[in-house]
CSV table of C-alpha atoms in Angstrom, one decimal:
chain,number,residue,atom,x,y,z
A,253,MET,CA,91.5,144.1,77.7
A,254,GLU,CA,88.2,143.9,79.5
A,255,PRO,CA,85.5,141.6,77.9
A,256,SER,CA,82.3,143.2,76.6
A,257,VAL,CA,80.1,141.2,78.9
A,258,ASP,CA,77.6,142.5,81.4
A,259,LEU,CA,78.7,141.0,84.6
A,260,ALA,CA,75.6,142.4,86.3
A,261,ARG,CA,73.7,139.5,84.5
A,262,LEU,CA,76.4,137.1,85.7
A,263,PRO,CA,76.8,137.6,89.4
A,264,SER,CA,78.4,134.2,90.0
A,265,LEU,CA,81.0,134.9,87.4
A,266,ARG,CA,81.7,138.3,88.9
A,267,HIS,CA,82.1,136.7,92.3
A,268,TYR,CA,84.4,134.1,90.9
A,269,LEU,CA,86.6,136.8,89.3
A,270,ASP,CA,86.7,138.8,92.5
A,271,SER,CA,88.0,135.7,94.4
A,272,LEU,CA,91.1,135.4,92.2
A,273,SER,CA,94.5,136.8,92.8
A,274,ALA,CA,95.4,139.9,90.7
A,275,ALA,CA,97.4,137.8,88.2
A,276,GLU,CA,94.8,135.1,87.9
A,277,ARG,CA,92.1,137.7,87.4
A,278,ARG,CA,94.0,139.4,84.6
A,279,ALA,CA,94.6,136.0,82.9
A,280,ALA,CA,90.8,135.2,83.2
A,281,LEU,CA,89.8,138.6,81.8
A,282,ASP,CA,92.2,138.1,78.9
A,283,ARG,CA,90.6,134.8,78.1
A,284,LEU,CA,87.1,136.3,78.3
A,285,ALA,CA,88.2,139.2,76.0
A,286,ALA,CA,88.9,136.6,73.3
A,287,PHE,CA,85.3,135.2,73.5
A,288,SER,CA,82.9,135.9,70.7
A,289,PRO,CA,79.7,137.7,71.5
A,290,GLU,CA,77.8,134.4,71.3
A,291,ASP,CA,80.2,132.8,73.7
A,292,LEU,CA,79.9,135.6,76.2
A,293,SER,CA,76.1,135.4,76.1
A,294,SER,CA,76.3,131.6,76.7
A,295,LEU,CA,78.0,132.0,80.1
A,296,GLY,CA,74.7,132.3,81.9
A,297,VAL,CA,74.3,128.6,81.9
A,298,SER,CA,76.9,128.4,84.6
A,299,GLU,CA,75.0,130.7,86.9
A,300,PRO,CA,73.6,128.8,90.0
A,301,GLN,CA,70.0,127.7,90.3
A,302,SER,CA,68.9,128.4,93.9
A,303,VAL,CA,65.2,127.6,93.5
A,304,GLU,CA,63.8,124.1,93.9
A,305,SER,CA,60.6,123.7,91.9
A,306,ASP,CA,57.8,121.4,91.1
A,307,TYR,CA,55.2,122.5,88.5
A,308,ARG,CA,53.3,121.7,85.4
A,309,VAL,CA,54.9,123.3,82.4
A,310,GLU,CA,52.4,125.7,80.8
A,311,GLU,CA,54.2,126.6,77.6
A,312,ILE,CA,54.4,123.6,75.3
A,313,GLY,CA,55.6,124.1,71.7
A,314,GLY,CA,54.8,121.6,68.9
A,315,THR,CA,53.2,118.3,69.7
A,316,ILE,CA,54.6,115.7,72.1
A,317,PRO,CA,55.0,112.5,70.1
A,318,ALA,CA,52.5,109.8,70.8
A,319,GLY,CA,54.1,106.9,72.7
A,320,LEU,CA,56.6,109.1,74.5
A,321,ALA,CA,55.8,108.7,78.2
A,322,GLY,CA,58.0,108.5,81.3
A,323,THR,CA,60.6,110.7,83.0
A,324,LEU,CA,63.9,112.1,81.9
A,325,TYR,CA,66.2,112.4,84.9
A,326,ARG,CA,69.3,114.6,84.7
A,327,ASN,CA,72.1,115.4,87.0
A,328,GLY,CA,74.8,118.1,87.1
A,329,PRO,CA,76.3,120.8,89.3
A,330,GLY,CA,73.6,123.4,90.3
A,331,ARG,CA,76.0,125.8,91.9
A,332,TRP,CA,79.8,126.2,92.0
A,333,GLN,CA,80.1,127.6,95.5
A,334,ASP,CA,80.0,126.1,99.0
A,335,HIS,CA,77.5,126.9,101.6
A,336,THR,CA,79.5,129.9,102.7
A,337,GLY,CA,79.4,131.4,99.2
A,338,ARG,CA,83.1,130.6,98.5
A,339,PRO,CA,83.5,130.2,94.7
A,340,LEU,CA,84.6,126.8,93.4
A,341,HIS,CA,86.9,126.6,90.4
A,342,HIS,CA,86.7,123.2,88.8
A,343,LEU,CA,83.9,122.0,86.5
A,344,PHE,CA,83.5,118.9,88.7
A,345,ASP,CA,83.2,120.9,92.0
A,346,GLY,CA,79.5,121.9,92.1
A,347,ASP,CA,76.8,120.4,94.2
A,348,GLY,CA,74.6,117.9,92.4
A,349,MET,CA,71.2,119.1,91.3
A,350,LEU,CA,68.7,116.7,89.9
A,351,SER,CA,66.1,117.5,87.3
A,352,ALA,CA,63.1,115.4,86.3
A,353,PHE,CA,60.9,116.0,83.2
A,354,THR,CA,57.9,113.8,83.5
A,355,ILE,CA,56.0,113.4,80.2
A,356,ASP,CA,52.4,112.1,80.4
A,357,PRO,CA,49.1,112.6,78.6
A,358,ALA,CA,48.6,115.9,80.5
A,359,GLY,CA,51.9,117.4,79.3
A,360,VAL,CA,55.2,117.9,81.1
A,361,ARG,CA,55.9,118.2,84.8
A,362,TYR,CA,59.2,119.6,85.9
A,363,ARG,CA,60.9,119.1,89.3
A,364,ASN,CA,64.4,119.9,90.5
A,365,ARG,CA,66.1,119.2,93.8
A,366,TYR,CA,69.6,119.2,95.2
A,367,VAL,CA,71.0,116.0,96.5
A,368,ARG,CA,71.3,116.3,100.2
A,369,THR,CA,74.9,115.3,100.5
A,370,ALA,CA,77.0,116.0,103.6
A,371,HIS,CA,78.6,118.8,101.6
A,372,PHE,CA,75.3,120.4,100.6
A,373,ARG,CA,74.1,120.2,104.2
A,374,GLY,CA,76.9,122.5,105.4
A,375,ARG,CA,80.2,120.6,105.8
A,376,SER,CA,82.8,123.3,105.2
A,377,GLY,CA,86.6,123.5,105.0
A,378,VAL,CA,86.9,120.6,102.5
A,379,SER,CA,89.3,120.4,99.6
A,380,HIS,CA,87.5,120.1,96.3
A,381,MET,CA,88.7,118.8,92.9
A,382,GLY,CA,90.1,122.2,91.9
A,383,THR,CA,89.6,124.4,95.0
A,384,ALA,CA,91.8,124.0,98.1
A,385,ALA,CA,90.3,124.2,101.6
A,386,PRO,CA,90.9,127.5,103.4
A,387,GLY,CA,93.8,127.5,105.8
A,388,GLY,CA,96.8,126.8,103.6
A,389,ARG,CA,98.8,123.7,103.0
A,390,ARG,CA,98.4,122.3,106.5
A,391,ALA,CA,94.6,122.4,106.3
A,392,ASN,CA,94.7,120.4,103.0
A,393,ILE,CA,97.0,117.6,104.0
A,394,GLY,CA,95.5,114.3,103.1
A,395,ARG,CA,92.1,115.8,102.1
A,396,VAL,CA,90.0,114.2,99.5
A,397,PRO,CA,87.1,115.9,97.6
A,398,PRO,CA,83.7,115.5,99.1
A,399,ASN,CA,81.0,113.3,97.5
A,400,LEU,CA,78.9,115.8,95.5
A,401,ALA,CA,76.6,113.3,93.8
A,402,ASN,CA,76.7,115.5,90.7
A,403,THR,CA,77.6,113.4,87.6
A,404,ASN,CA,74.9,111.0,86.6
A,405,VAL,CA,71.5,109.6,87.7
A,406,VAL,CA,70.5,106.1,86.9
A,407,GLU,CA,67.6,103.8,87.5
A,408,HIS,CA,68.0,100.1,88.1
A,409,ALA,CA,66.0,97.4,89.8
A,410,GLY,CA,63.4,99.9,91.0
A,411,HIS,CA,65.9,102.2,92.6
A,412,LEU,CA,67.2,105.6,91.5
A,413,TYR,CA,70.8,106.6,92.2
A,414,ALA,CA,72.8,109.9,92.0
A,415,LEU,CA,76.3,109.0,91.1
A,416,TRP,CA,79.8,110.5,91.7
A,417,GLU,CA,82.9,108.5,90.9
A,418,GLY,CA,84.8,109.2,94.0
A,419,GLY,CA,82.3,107.7,96.5
A,420,PRO,CA,79.2,105.6,96.9
A,421,PRO,CA,75.8,106.4,95.3
A,422,HIS,CA,73.0,108.4,97.0
A,423,GLU,CA,69.6,106.8,96.6
A,424,ILE,CA,66.9,109.1,95.4
A,425,ASP,CA,63.1,108.9,95.7
A,426,ARG,CA,61.9,108.5,92.1
A,427,ASP,CA,58.9,110.7,92.5
A,428,THR,CA,59.9,113.5,95.0
A,429,LEU,CA,63.7,113.5,94.2
A,430,ASP,CA,64.2,113.4,98.0
A,431,THR,CA,67.6,112.0,99.1
A,432,LEU,CA,67.1,108.7,100.8
A,433,GLY,CA,70.7,108.2,101.9
A,434,VAL,CA,74.1,106.8,100.9
A,435,ARG,CA,74.1,103.2,99.7
A,436,ARG,CA,77.1,100.8,100.1
A,437,PHE,CA,75.2,97.6,99.1
A,438,GLY,CA,75.9,95.6,102.2
A,439,GLY,CA,79.5,96.7,102.5
A,440,GLU,CA,80.5,95.7,99.0
A,441,LEU,CA,81.5,99.4,98.4
A,442,ARG,CA,84.3,99.6,101.0
A,443,TRP,CA,86.5,102.4,102.3
A,444,LEU,CA,85.9,105.5,100.1
A,445,GLY,CA,83.3,103.5,98.2
A,446,THR,CA,84.5,104.7,94.8
A,447,TYR,CA,81.8,103.9,92.2
A,448,SER,CA,81.9,105.2,88.7
A,449,ALA,CA,79.2,107.5,87.4
A,450,HIS,CA,79.1,105.6,84.1
A,451,PRO,CA,77.5,102.2,84.7
A,452,SER,CA,76.8,100.0,81.7
A,453,PHE,CA,73.6,97.9,81.3
A,454,CYS,CA,73.5,94.5,79.6
A,455,PRO,CA,70.4,94.4,77.4
A,456,SER,CA,70.0,90.6,77.6
A,457,SER,CA,70.5,90.0,81.3
A,458,GLY,CA,69.4,93.3,82.8
A,459,ALA,CA,72.6,93.4,84.8
A,460,MET,CA,74.3,96.7,85.6
A,461,PHE,CA,78.1,96.7,85.5
A,462,ASN,CA,80.3,99.3,87.1
A,463,PHE,CA,83.7,99.8,88.7
A,464,GLY,CA,85.7,101.9,91.2
A,465,VAL,CA,89.3,103.1,91.1
A,466,GLU,CA,91.1,102.2,94.3
A,467,LEU,CA,94.7,103.4,95.0
A,468,VAL,CA,95.4,101.3,98.2
A,469,PRO,CA,97.5,99.2,98.5
A,470,ARG,CA,98.2,99.8,94.8
A,471,PRO,CA,96.2,101.3,91.9
A,472,HIS,CA,93.6,98.9,90.7
A,473,LEU,CA,90.1,98.6,89.3
A,474,ARG,CA,87.4,97.0,91.4
A,475,ILE,CA,84.6,95.7,89.1
A,476,TYR,CA,81.0,95.2,90.1
A,477,ARG,CA,77.9,93.4,88.7
A,478,THR,CA,74.4,94.2,90.0
A,479,ASP,CA,71.8,91.7,88.9
A,480,ARG,CA,68.3,92.6,87.8
A,481,SER,CA,67.0,92.2,91.4
A,482,GLY,CA,69.4,94.9,92.6
A,483,ARG,CA,72.0,92.6,94.3
A,484,LEU,CA,75.5,94.1,93.9
A,485,ARG,CA,78.6,91.9,94.0
A,486,HIS,CA,82.3,92.6,93.5
A,487,PHE,CA,83.3,90.0,90.8
A,488,ARG,CA,86.7,91.0,89.5
A,489,SER,CA,89.7,93.2,90.4
A,490,THR,CA,92.6,94.1,88.1
A,491,PRO,CA,95.8,96.3,88.5
A,492,LEU,CA,96.1,99.6,86.8
A,493,PRO,CA,99.4,100.4,85.0
A,494,TYR,CA,99.6,103.6,87.0
A,495,ALA,CA,97.5,105.8,89.2
A,496,ALA,CA,95.0,107.2,86.7
A,497,MET,CA,91.7,109.0,86.4
A,498,VAL,CA,89.5,106.3,84.8
A,499,HIS,CA,86.1,108.0,84.2
A,500,ASP,CA,84.3,105.6,81.9
A,501,PHE,CA,84.3,102.0,80.5
A,502,ALA,CA,82.2,99.8,78.2
A,503,ILE,CA,80.8,96.3,78.0
A,504,THR,CA,80.5,93.8,75.1
A,505,GLU,CA,78.6,90.6,75.3
A,506,ARG,CA,81.8,88.9,76.4
A,507,HIS,CA,84.0,91.6,78.0
A,508,VAL,CA,84.2,94.5,80.4
A,509,VAL,CA,86.4,97.0,78.5
A,510,PHE,CA,88.6,99.7,79.9
A,511,LEU,CA,90.8,102.2,77.9
A,512,VAL,CA,93.2,103.6,80.5
A,513,SER,CA,94.4,107.0,79.5
A,514,PRO,CA,97.5,108.5,81.2
A,515,ILE,CA,95.6,111.2,83.1
A,516,ILE,CA,97.7,111.1,86.2
A,517,PRO,CA,97.6,113.1,89.4
A,518,ASP,CA,100.5,114.2,91.5
A,519,ALA,CA,99.7,112.0,94.5
A,520,MET,CA,102.5,113.5,96.7
A,521,ALA,CA,101.3,117.1,96.1
A,522,VAL,CA,97.8,116.2,97.0
A,523,ALA,CA,98.9,114.2,100.1
A,524,LEU,CA,101.1,117.1,101.4
A,525,GLY,CA,98.3,119.7,100.8
A,526,ARG,CA,100.2,121.6,98.1
A,527,ALA,CA,97.3,121.4,95.6
A,528,PRO,CA,93.9,119.9,95.1
A,529,ILE,CA,93.8,116.8,93.0
A,530,GLY,CA,92.1,118.4,90.0
A,531,ASP,CA,94.9,120.9,89.7
A,532,THR,CA,97.5,118.2,89.6
A,533,LEU,CA,96.0,116.0,86.9
A,534,ARG,CA,98.3,116.0,83.9
A,535,TYR,CA,98.2,114.2,80.6
A,536,ARG,CA,101.4,112.1,80.5
A,537,PRO,CA,101.7,110.7,77.0
A,538,GLU,CA,105.1,109.2,77.7
A,539,ARG,CA,103.3,106.6,79.9
A,540,GLY,CA,101.1,105.3,77.0
A,541,SER,CA,97.6,103.9,77.2
A,542,THR,CA,96.4,100.4,78.1
A,543,PHE,CA,93.3,98.5,77.0
A,544,ILE,CA,92.1,96.1,79.7
A,545,LEU,CA,89.7,93.4,78.5
A,546,VAL,CA,88.0,91.6,81.4
A,547,PRO,CA,86.0,88.4,80.4
A,548,ARG,CA,82.6,88.5,81.9
A,549,ASP,CA,82.7,84.7,82.3
A,550,GLY,CA,85.7,84.8,84.6
A,551,GLY,CA,88.5,84.0,82.1
A,552,LYS,CA,92.0,85.5,81.9
A,553,ILE,CA,92.2,89.3,81.8
A,554,ARG,CA,94.1,90.7,78.8
A,555,ARG,CA,96.1,93.9,78.9
A,556,ILE,CA,97.2,95.5,75.6
A,557,ASP,CA,99.5,98.5,75.7
A,558,HIS,CA,98.9,101.2,73.1
A,559,ASP,CA,100.0,104.7,72.0
A,560,PRO,CA,98.8,107.5,74.4
A,561,VAL,CA,95.1,108.4,74.1
A,562,LEU,CA,93.3,111.1,76.0
A,563,GLN,CA,89.6,110.3,76.4
A,564,PHE,CA,86.9,110.7,79.1
A,565,HIS,CA,84.0,108.9,77.5
A,566,LEU,CA,83.6,105.7,75.6
A,567,SER,CA,80.6,105.6,73.3
A,568,ASN,CA,80.1,101.8,72.9
A,569,ALA,CA,81.9,98.6,72.3
A,570,PHE,CA,81.2,95.2,70.8
A,571,ASP,CA,82.8,91.8,69.9
A,572,ASP,CA,83.6,91.2,66.2
A,573,ARG,CA,84.9,87.8,65.2
A,574,GLY,CA,87.5,87.6,67.9
A,575,ASP,CA,88.3,91.4,67.9
A,576,VAL,CA,87.0,93.9,70.4
A,577,VAL,CA,85.8,97.2,68.8
A,578,VAL,CA,85.7,100.3,71.0
A,579,ASP,CA,84.4,103.8,70.1
A,580,ALA,CA,85.6,106.8,72.1
A,581,ILE,CA,85.8,110.6,72.0
A,582,THR,CA,89.5,111.3,71.9
A,583,TYR,CA,91.7,114.4,72.2
A,584,ALA,CA,95.2,115.1,70.8
A,585,ASP,CA,96.7,116.6,73.9
A,586,GLY,CA,95.9,117.7,77.5
A,587,ARG,CA,94.3,121.1,76.8
A,588,MET,CA,90.8,119.8,77.7
A,589,LEU,CA,92.1,119.1,81.2
A,590,GLU,CA,93.1,122.7,81.5
A,591,ARG,CA,89.7,123.9,80.3
A,592,ILE,CA,87.8,121.8,82.8
A,593,ALA,CA,90.0,123.0,85.6
A,594,ARG,CA,89.2,126.7,84.8
A,595,PHE,CA,85.9,126.3,83.0
A,596,HIS,CA,84.4,129.6,84.1
A,597,THR,CA,86.5,131.5,81.7
A,598,SER,CA,87.8,128.9,79.3
A,599,SER,CA,86.9,128.1,75.7
A,600,LEU,CA,86.8,124.6,74.2
A,601,ALA,CA,87.7,125.9,70.7
A,602,ASP,CA,91.4,125.0,70.9
A,603,ALA,CA,90.7,121.5,72.4
A,604,PRO,CA,89.0,119.7,69.6
A,605,SER,CA,88.0,116.1,69.8
A,606,VAL,CA,87.6,113.2,67.3
A,607,PHE,CA,85.1,110.3,67.4
A,608,THR,CA,87.6,107.4,67.1
A,609,ARG,CA,87.1,103.7,66.6
A,610,PHE,CA,89.7,101.3,68.0
A,611,ARG,CA,89.9,97.7,67.1
A,612,VAL,CA,91.8,95.3,69.4
A,613,SER,CA,92.6,92.1,67.6
A,614,ALA,CA,92.8,88.6,69.2
A,615,ALA,CA,96.6,88.8,68.6
A,616,GLY,CA,96.9,92.1,70.6
A,617,ARG,CA,97.2,94.5,67.8
A,618,VAL,CA,95.4,97.9,68.1
A,619,SER,CA,94.3,100.0,65.1
A,620,ALA,CA,92.6,103.4,65.3
A,621,GLU,CA,90.3,105.0,62.8
A,622,PRO,CA,88.7,108.4,63.0
A,623,LEU,CA,85.0,108.3,62.2
A,624,SER,CA,84.1,111.9,62.7
A,625,GLU,CA,86.1,115.0,63.3
A,626,ALA,CA,83.2,117.1,64.4
A,627,PRO,CA,84.1,118.5,67.9
A,628,SER,CA,81.9,116.3,70.0
A,629,GLU,CA,81.2,115.0,73.5
A,630,PHE,CA,78.6,113.1,75.6
A,631,PRO,CA,78.0,110.2,73.2
A,632,ARG,CA,74.8,108.1,73.5
A,633,HIS,CA,73.2,105.2,71.6
A,634,HIS,CA,70.1,103.0,71.5
A,635,PRO,CA,70.1,101.1,74.9
A,636,ALA,CA,69.3,97.8,73.1
A,637,HIS,CA,72.6,98.1,71.3
A,638,GLU,CA,74.7,98.5,74.5
A,639,GLY,CA,77.7,96.2,74.0
A,640,ARG,CA,76.5,95.1,70.6
A,641,PRO,CA,77.2,96.1,66.9
A,642,HIS,CA,75.6,99.5,66.2
A,643,ARG,CA,75.4,102.0,63.4
A,644,TYR,CA,74.5,105.2,65.1
A,645,ALA,CA,75.8,107.4,67.9
A,646,TYR,CA,74.3,110.7,69.2
A,647,VAL,CA,76.6,113.4,70.4
A,648,ASN,CA,76.8,117.1,71.4
A,649,THR,CA,78.8,119.1,68.9
A,650,ARG,CA,79.9,122.7,68.5
A,651,THR,CA,79.0,124.7,65.4
A,652,ARG,CA,79.2,128.4,66.4
A,653,LEU,CA,80.1,128.3,70.1
A,654,GLY,CA,83.5,127.7,71.6
A,655,ALA,CA,82.5,127.7,75.3
A,656,PHE,CA,79.7,125.1,75.1
A,657,TYR,CA,78.0,122.7,72.8
A,658,ASP,CA,75.3,124.4,70.6
A,659,SER,CA,74.3,121.4,68.5
A,660,VAL,CA,73.0,117.8,68.6
A,661,THR,CA,74.4,115.4,66.0
A,662,LYS,CA,73.5,112.0,64.8
A,663,LEU,CA,76.6,110.1,63.5
A,664,ASP,CA,76.0,107.4,60.9
A,665,LEU,CA,79.2,105.4,61.6
A,666,ALA,CA,78.6,103.2,58.5
A,667,ASP,CA,78.2,105.8,55.9
A,668,ARG,CA,80.2,108.5,57.7
A,669,ARG,CA,77.4,111.0,57.5
A,670,GLU,CA,76.4,113.6,60.1
A,671,PHE,CA,72.9,115.0,60.8
A,672,THR,CA,73.0,118.1,62.9
A,673,TYR,CA,70.5,120.4,64.6
A,674,THR,CA,72.0,123.7,65.8
A,675,ALA,CA,70.3,126.0,68.2
A,676,ASP,CA,68.4,128.8,66.4
A,677,GLU,CA,69.5,131.6,68.7
A,678,PRO,CA,73.1,132.7,69.4
A,679,GLY,CA,74.5,131.8,72.8
A,680,ASN,CA,72.1,128.8,73.3
A,681,SER,CA,73.6,125.5,74.2
A,682,PHE,CA,72.5,121.8,74.7
A,683,CYS,CA,73.2,119.1,77.2
A,684,GLU,CA,73.8,115.5,76.4
A,685,PRO,CA,71.1,114.0,74.1
A,686,VAL,CA,69.4,111.0,75.6
A,687,PHE,CA,68.1,108.4,73.1
A,688,THR,CA,64.7,107.2,74.0
A,689,PRO,CA,63.3,104.2,71.9
A,690,ARG,CA,59.9,104.4,70.4
A,691,PRO,CA,57.7,101.6,72.0
A,692,GLY,CA,57.5,98.8,69.6
A,693,GLY,CA,60.1,100.3,67.3
A,694,VAL,CA,62.5,98.0,65.4
A,695,ALA,CA,65.0,100.3,63.6
A,696,GLU,CA,68.1,101.4,65.6
A,697,ASP,CA,67.3,105.1,65.1
A,698,ASP,CA,63.5,104.7,65.8
A,699,GLY,CA,63.0,107.0,68.8
A,700,TRP,CA,63.6,110.4,70.1
A,701,LEU,CA,66.4,112.5,71.5
A,702,LEU,CA,65.7,114.3,74.7
A,703,THR,CA,67.9,117.2,75.6
A,704,VAL,CA,67.8,120.4,77.6
A,705,GLU,CA,68.6,123.7,75.8
A,706,TYR,CA,69.9,126.8,77.7
A,707,GLN,CA,68.4,130.0,76.2
A,708,ALA,CA,70.9,132.8,76.6
A,709,ALA,CA,68.6,135.7,75.9
A,710,ARG,CA,65.8,134.5,78.2
A,711,GLN,CA,68.2,133.1,80.9
A,712,ALA,CA,65.9,130.1,80.9
A,713,SER,CA,65.9,126.5,79.7
A,714,ARG,CA,63.6,124.2,77.8
A,715,LEU,CA,63.2,120.5,77.2
A,716,VAL,CA,63.7,119.8,73.5
A,717,ILE,CA,62.4,116.6,71.8
A,718,LEU,CA,64.1,115.7,68.5
A,719,ASP,CA,63.5,112.9,65.9
A,720,ALA,CA,66.4,110.5,66.4
A,721,ALA,CA,66.1,109.4,62.8
A,722,ASP,CA,66.6,113.0,61.5
A,723,PRO,CA,67.5,115.6,64.1
A,724,THR,CA,67.8,118.2,61.3
A,725,ARG,CA,64.0,118.5,61.3
A,726,GLY,CA,64.3,120.5,64.5
A,727,PRO,CA,62.2,120.2,67.6
A,728,LEU,CA,59.1,118.0,67.5
A,729,ALA,CA,58.1,119.5,70.8
A,730,THR,CA,59.5,121.8,73.5
A,731,ALA,CA,58.6,122.4,77.2
A,732,GLN,CA,59.6,125.9,78.3
A,733,LEU,CA,60.7,126.2,81.9
A,734,THR,CA,60.3,129.4,84.0
A,735,GLY,CA,64.0,129.3,85.0
A,736,HIS,CA,67.3,127.8,83.8
A,737,VAL,CA,69.0,124.5,84.4
A,738,PRO,CA,72.7,124.9,84.9
A,739,GLN,CA,74.9,123.0,82.5
A,740,GLY,CA,74.6,119.4,83.4
A,741,PHE,CA,76.6,116.2,82.8
A,742,HIS,CA,74.5,113.0,82.3
A,743,GLY,CA,71.0,111.6,82.6
A,744,ASN,CA,68.7,108.8,81.6
A,745,PHE,CA,65.1,108.1,80.7
A,746,SER,CA,62.7,105.9,82.6
A,747,ALA,CA,59.6,104.6,81.0
A,748,ARG,CA,58.0,103.9,84.4
A,749,PRO,CA,54.6,105.5,84.6
A,750,ALA,CA,54.6,108.7,86.8
């Protein structure tokens, strides 16, 4: 059954469908036929953005809150095709496109620019996460995905970095968004230079913690600490229980915390060119999960085996009277991996998530408690509560849509209450809500949530500013863009004056 979607409005999707084999195309069309009208209208967020812009936003709705000044930086794939126009299949395959929303007394200025990676500049014939290089098996032997710099953008010690977990950061000019080059921090990021896109920041020391997954000579984590002056040092390494995709981690005031999920690639298939790495990732629950607690002071590393858990993002963690508490977005099975691998035509509706709190005791016992069953992702919190006890988390949730997240929710983890704002128009979707503290604020929820809303009917996007204390009030202010921002991954706010 053909879907009732106007592919003329979605040329990238049409091009993707035309690139599939007959059997794959039938399966993709069958998936699209099951979409609701709202979900079909939401697909425009995955269309590429080919225009790089720099302009003052003319259409401001509401009133920008007094005290909110600085720049929201965001990163995510801007196009899912290589420079030859070849469609790319996996959610993680697109070239990184940075967006900057600078808020000042004059209003909002918007800029977007692609990271000038080697891939963006025209390197062809590479094997991506979910798209094999042309030329068959022989052309893919030993190939690793290119550094697309498409996952996060962070500021630390006066420098801005575009991050991608399979390679080193690209430094970005904070004002122009020009790419300044790849950074290996004096050789500390060796070989492939793997460096997670999810660093954690210590509120008291100003240090930035991060890690890389290295598979040679055996699977292990290489952990880094960058001090407030910007000096990066490798300070611990620890073995992994198996070759796993480790996407995120957390810190507490005493520990660096990992929850290793059994998301395992078929290394032999990748090495022999039989499949790209993203297509071989499988959830292997029989392997179980492992908590790894790395003392920040250099003490003995603890490993606690646990029941299988599938997660991509940890929300936060903290120490509690000898226990370590870890919050995460968890999934019951591996269906989310399948959705990510074929995201163009896949719904998230049958891959629900749970906001789960784990408690690891000093004796090595692990308990798990669901705190919210709202289907959620992209958790954020007040940056001053990083690694510390906290009451609130902010997430994207799904209310009407199955393909994307159409809501922003404040989770009260103490009272188990949820405060949700859902997009007014069908087919609209939101990216990750970034908590921005109010200057001088004391309460944990005193601040604003900055998110970008894709507007399906207009095929455009707008910056949305919500009250973090009560998102249900709806937008305090909006800044309407002339074009759209493709669905992104992560971003952060900088209070540095423009």
